Amino acid sequence: MNYIKAFAPATVANVSCGFDIFGFAIEEPGDVVEIHRIDKPGIVIKDITGDEGRLPRTAEKNAVTVVMLHLLKHLGITDLGCEVTLHKNMPLGSGMGSSAASAVAGVVAMNELLGNPLSRGELLRFAMEGERMASGSAHADNVGPSLLGGFVVIRSYDPLDIFSIPVPSDLCCTLVHPDIEINTKDARYILRNEVSLKNTIAQMGNVAGLVAGLMKSDYDLIGRSMVDVIIEPVRSILIPAFSEVKNAAISNGALGCSISGSGPSMFALSRGMENAQKVGEAMKQTFAGVGIDSSTHLSVINQGGAVVLERG
């Protein structure tokens, strides 16, 4: 094949109590990558749209192409030439897995161009290198669900052990992105290196409760377990009106509400799309009350992950 076009969806990472170990994909938005073969060996970034010129155009410094370079090196391919176009369809520093979507779309497109020598699971560690480039940490809670779909659990990073769990079919996500930006590296830098035994026990209980609640379709347990006593108290200070927005979501029927990834986006889980829409309107209005515009995305849990849109 000489041309591939691939899509990778946005994601919600951490999911309240599951810092770096929980993540799920939504239907939209997401990034699109196009690859065209060329005669001259090497990877060239032909164009990037939607980034306002902020992302690097050098292949070795951009998440979308770094993953391709790692994949080609692993496969021992040195004579391939291609031009890459990246269409950014979500804001940078949004907490919606922007860099992960670019990395996943890139590695899926390249693997398809090569005839799919690796499985989706085998592509994960290459996609994680895009996250290392973007944020300094090769975490998998965004790239995992964007690549594989579903609600993903990362049991271990060394060795990498990742799996998905079933969720209720009518569980819906409201994802609200306020018109501000938080750098992922900065959001990780402010976190404490040590956690008290009391908070560790509380967090472990909530993690176990959330997994059980999702698998049992126990909505009350899901809501009771969406409590983060370690990360949210620190990162929430970076988001204006965080407590007010969270309270608005829950008072309008959300099971729970927290920070999406490193923020500033916030997400809520609800039972049914009608409830999710009501929650989104309340969150958006609350941000507007403090002079912040926001955009809202409603979605069930995306079970498919990244997809190839065109081949040629």
PDB file of N, CA and C in Angstrom, residues 42-81:
ATOM      1  N   GLY A  42      13.208   7.800   4.645  1.00  0.00           N
ATOM      2  CA  GLY A  42      13.070   8.717   5.776  1.00  0.00           C
ATOM      3  C   GLY A  42      11.626   9.165   5.966  1.00  0.00           C
ATOM      4  N   ILE A  43      11.347   9.668   7.168  1.00  0.00           N
ATOM      5  CA  ILE A  43      10.013  10.161   7.488  1.00  0.00           C
ATOM      6  C   ILE A  43      10.034  11.683   7.525  1.00  0.00           C
ATOM      7  N   VAL A  44       9.121  12.277   6.792  1.00  0.00           N
ATOM      8  CA  VAL A  44       9.023  13.730   6.700  1.00  0.00           C
ATOM      9  C   VAL A  44       7.625  14.157   7.132  1.00  0.00           C
ATOM     10  N   ILE A  45       7.550  15.141   8.019  1.00  0.00           N
ATOM     11  CA  ILE A  45       6.253  15.718   8.370  1.00  0.00           C
ATOM     12  C   ILE A  45       5.892  16.749   7.305  1.00  0.00           C
ATOM     13  N   LYS A  46       4.912  16.408   6.493  1.00  0.00           N
ATOM     14  CA  LYS A  46       4.497  17.290   5.401  1.00  0.00           C
ATOM     15  C   LYS A  46       3.680  18.464   5.910  1.00  0.00           C
ATOM     16  N   ASP A  47       2.755  18.186   6.856  1.00  0.00           N
ATOM     17  CA  ASP A  47       1.884  19.248   7.348  1.00  0.00           C
ATOM     18  C   ASP A  47       1.248  18.823   8.666  1.00  0.00           C
ATOM     19  N   ILE A  48       0.917  19.815   9.485  1.00  0.00           N
ATOM     20  CA  ILE A  48       0.126  19.603  10.692  1.00  0.00           C
ATOM     21  C   ILE A  48      -0.963  20.661  10.699  1.00  0.00           C
ATOM     22  N   THR A  49      -2.198  20.236  10.819  1.00  0.00           N
ATOM     23  CA  THR A  49      -3.306  21.183  10.883  1.00  0.00           C
ATOM     24  C   THR A  49      -3.892  21.193  12.291  1.00  0.00           C
ATOM     25  N   GLY A  50      -4.439  22.331  12.675  1.00  0.00           N
ATOM     26  CA  GLY A  50      -5.144  22.425  13.943  1.00  0.00           C
ATOM     27  C   GLY A  50      -4.287  22.704  15.159  1.00  0.00           C
ATOM     28  N   ASP A  51      -2.981  22.895  14.982  1.00  0.00           N
ATOM     29  CA  ASP A  51      -2.096  23.122  16.135  1.00  0.00           C
ATOM     30  C   ASP A  51      -1.614  24.558  16.236  1.00  0.00           C
ATOM     31  N   GLU A  52      -2.046  25.415  15.313  1.00  0.00           N
ATOM     32  CA  GLU A  52      -1.636  26.818  15.280  1.00  0.00           C
ATOM     33  C   GLU A  52      -0.115  26.965  15.208  1.00  0.00           C
ATOM     34  N   GLY A  53       0.540  25.995  14.564  1.00  0.00           N
ATOM     35  CA  GLY A  53       1.984  26.061  14.368  1.00  0.00           C
ATOM     36  C   GLY A  53       2.821  25.768  15.598  1.00  0.00           C
ATOM     37  N   ARG A  54       2.226  25.180  16.625  1.00  0.00           N
ATOM     38  CA  ARG A  54       2.929  24.998  17.893  1.00  0.00           C
ATOM     39  C   ARG A  54       3.726  23.700  17.987  1.00  0.00           C
ATOM     40  N   LEU A  55       3.345  22.686  17.243  1.00  0.00           N
ATOM     41  CA  LEU A  55       4.025  21.399  17.351  1.00  0.00           C
ATOM     42  C   LEU A  55       5.266  21.357  16.465  1.00  0.00           C
ATOM     43  N   PRO A  56       6.305  20.638  16.904  1.00  0.00           N
ATOM     44  CA  PRO A  56       7.521  20.538  16.101  1.00  0.00           C
ATOM     45  C   PRO A  56       7.279  19.820  14.782  1.00  0.00           C
ATOM     46  N   ARG A  57       7.950  20.279  13.742  1.00  0.00           N
ATOM     47  CA  ARG A  57       7.826  19.669  12.409  1.00  0.00           C
ATOM     48  C   ARG A  57       8.967  18.712  12.125  1.00  0.00           C
ATOM     49  N   THR A  58       9.824  18.451  13.099  1.00  0.00           N
ATOM     50  CA  THR A  58      10.923  17.505  12.952  1.00  0.00           C
ATOM     51  C   THR A  58      10.463  16.132  13.403  1.00  0.00           C
ATOM     52  N   ALA A  59      10.708  15.113  12.582  1.00  0.00           N
ATOM     53  CA  ALA A  59      10.178  13.772  12.853  1.00  0.00           C
ATOM     54  C   ALA A  59      10.639  13.220  14.192  1.00  0.00           C
ATOM     55  N   GLU A  60      11.864  13.513  14.587  1.00  0.00           N
ATOM     56  CA  GLU A  60      12.409  12.973  15.836  1.00  0.00           C
ATOM     57  C   GLU A  60      11.862  13.663  17.083  1.00  0.00           C
ATOM     58  N   LYS A  61      11.101  14.748  16.901  1.00  0.00           N
ATOM     59  CA  LYS A  61      10.634  15.520  18.044  1.00  0.00           C
ATOM     60  C   LYS A  61       9.115  15.592  18.156  1.00  0.00           C
ATOM     61  N   ASN A  62       8.403  14.903  17.282  1.00  0.00           N
ATOM     62  CA  ASN A  62       6.945  14.931  17.312  1.00  0.00           C
ATOM     63  C   ASN A  62       6.417  13.544  17.666  1.00  0.00           C
ATOM     64  N   ALA A  63       5.429  13.486  18.555  1.00  0.00           N
ATOM     65  CA  ALA A  63       4.902  12.201  19.028  1.00  0.00           C
ATOM     66  C   ALA A  63       4.378  11.333  17.898  1.00  0.00           C
ATOM     67  N   VAL A  64       3.798  11.948  16.860  1.00  0.00           N
ATOM     68  CA  VAL A  64       3.184  11.169  15.786  1.00  0.00           C
ATOM     69  C   VAL A  64       4.224  10.416  14.962  1.00  0.00           C
ATOM     70  N   THR A  65       5.405  10.976  14.826  1.00  0.00           N
ATOM     71  CA  THR A  65       6.433  10.349  14.001  1.00  0.00           C
ATOM     72  C   THR A  65       7.494   9.610  14.814  1.00  0.00           C
ATOM     73  N   VAL A  66       7.689  10.007  16.064  1.00  0.00           N
ATOM     74  CA  VAL A  66       8.623   9.287  16.934  1.00  0.00           C
ATOM     75  C   VAL A  66       8.223   7.821  17.035  1.00  0.00           C
ATOM     76  N   VAL A  67       6.927   7.575  17.158  1.00  0.00           N
ATOM     77  CA  VAL A  67       6.463   6.184  17.280  1.00  0.00           C
ATOM     78  C   VAL A  67       6.730   5.408  15.992  1.00  0.00           C
ATOM     79  N   MET A  68       6.625   6.073  14.868  1.00  0.00           N
ATOM     80  CA  MET A  68       6.917   5.419  13.592  1.00  0.00           C
ATOM     81  C   MET A  68       8.392   5.053  13.497  1.00  0.00           C
ATOM     82  N   LEU A  69       9.255   5.959  13.937  1.00  0.00           N
ATOM     83  CA  LEU A  69      10.685   5.708  13.896  1.00  0.00           C
ATOM     84  C   LEU A  69      11.060   4.527  14.796  1.00  0.00           C
ATOM     85  N   HIS A  70      10.449   4.456  15.971  1.00  0.00           N
ATOM     86  CA  HIS A  70      10.706   3.330  16.878  1.00  0.00           C
ATOM     87  C   HIS A  70      10.231   2.019  16.261  1.00  0.00           C
ATOM     88  N   LEU A  71       9.084   2.057  15.599  1.00  0.00           N
ATOM     89  CA  LEU A  71       8.547   0.845  14.980  1.00  0.00           C
ATOM     90  C   LEU A  71       9.445   0.377  13.836  1.00  0.00           C
ATOM     91  N   LEU A  72       9.864   1.294  12.993  1.00  0.00           N
ATOM     92  CA  LEU A  72      10.734   0.933  11.867  1.00  0.00           C
ATOM     93  C   LEU A  72      12.077   0.381  12.362  1.00  0.00           C
ATOM     94  N   LYS A  73      12.620   0.982  13.411  1.00  0.00           N
ATOM     95  CA  LYS A  73      13.886   0.493  13.969  1.00  0.00           C
ATOM     96  C   LYS A  73      13.721  -0.925  14.503  1.00  0.00           C
ATOM     97  N   HIS A  74      12.606  -1.170  15.198  1.00  0.00           N
ATOM     98  CA  HIS A  74      12.339  -2.504  15.741  1.00  0.00           C
ATOM     99  C   HIS A  74      12.243  -3.552  14.635  1.00  0.00           C
ATOM    100  N   LEU A  75      11.642  -3.167  13.512  1.00  0.00           N
ATOM    101  CA  LEU A  75      11.452  -4.099  12.398  1.00  0.00           C
ATOM    102  C   LEU A  75      12.667  -4.168  11.476  1.00  0.00           C
ATOM    103  N   GLY A  76      13.660  -3.338  11.734  1.00  0.00           N
ATOM    104  CA  GLY A  76      14.869  -3.335  10.912  1.00  0.00           C
ATOM    105  C   GLY A  76      14.662  -2.762   9.524  1.00  0.00           C
ATOM    106  N   ILE A  77      13.708  -1.864   9.364  1.00  0.00           N
ATOM    107  CA  ILE A  77      13.408  -1.265   8.062  1.00  0.00           C
ATOM    108  C   ILE A  77      14.120   0.077   7.954  1.00  0.00           C
ATOM    109  N   THR A  78      14.986   0.215   6.959  1.00  0.00           N
ATOM    110  CA  THR A  78      15.777   1.436   6.811  1.00  0.00           C
ATOM    111  C   THR A  78      15.545   2.152   5.487  1.00  0.00           C
ATOM    112  N   ASP A  79      14.827   1.512   4.560  1.00  0.00           N
ATOM    113  CA  ASP A  79      14.701   2.090   3.225  1.00  0.00           C
ATOM    114  C   ASP A  79      13.318   2.667   2.926  1.00  0.00           C
ATOM    115  N   LEU A  80      12.452   2.743   3.929  1.00  0.00           N
ATOM    116  CA  LEU A  80      11.107   3.263   3.700  1.00  0.00           C
ATOM    117  C   LEU A  80      11.109   4.786   3.718  1.00  0.00           C
ATOM    118  N   GLY A  81      10.402   5.368   2.783  1.00  0.00           N
ATOM    119  CA  GLY A  81      10.224   6.811   2.754  1.00  0.00           C
ATOM    120  C   GLY A  81       8.751   7.154   2.800  1.00  0.00           C
TER     121      GLY A  81
END
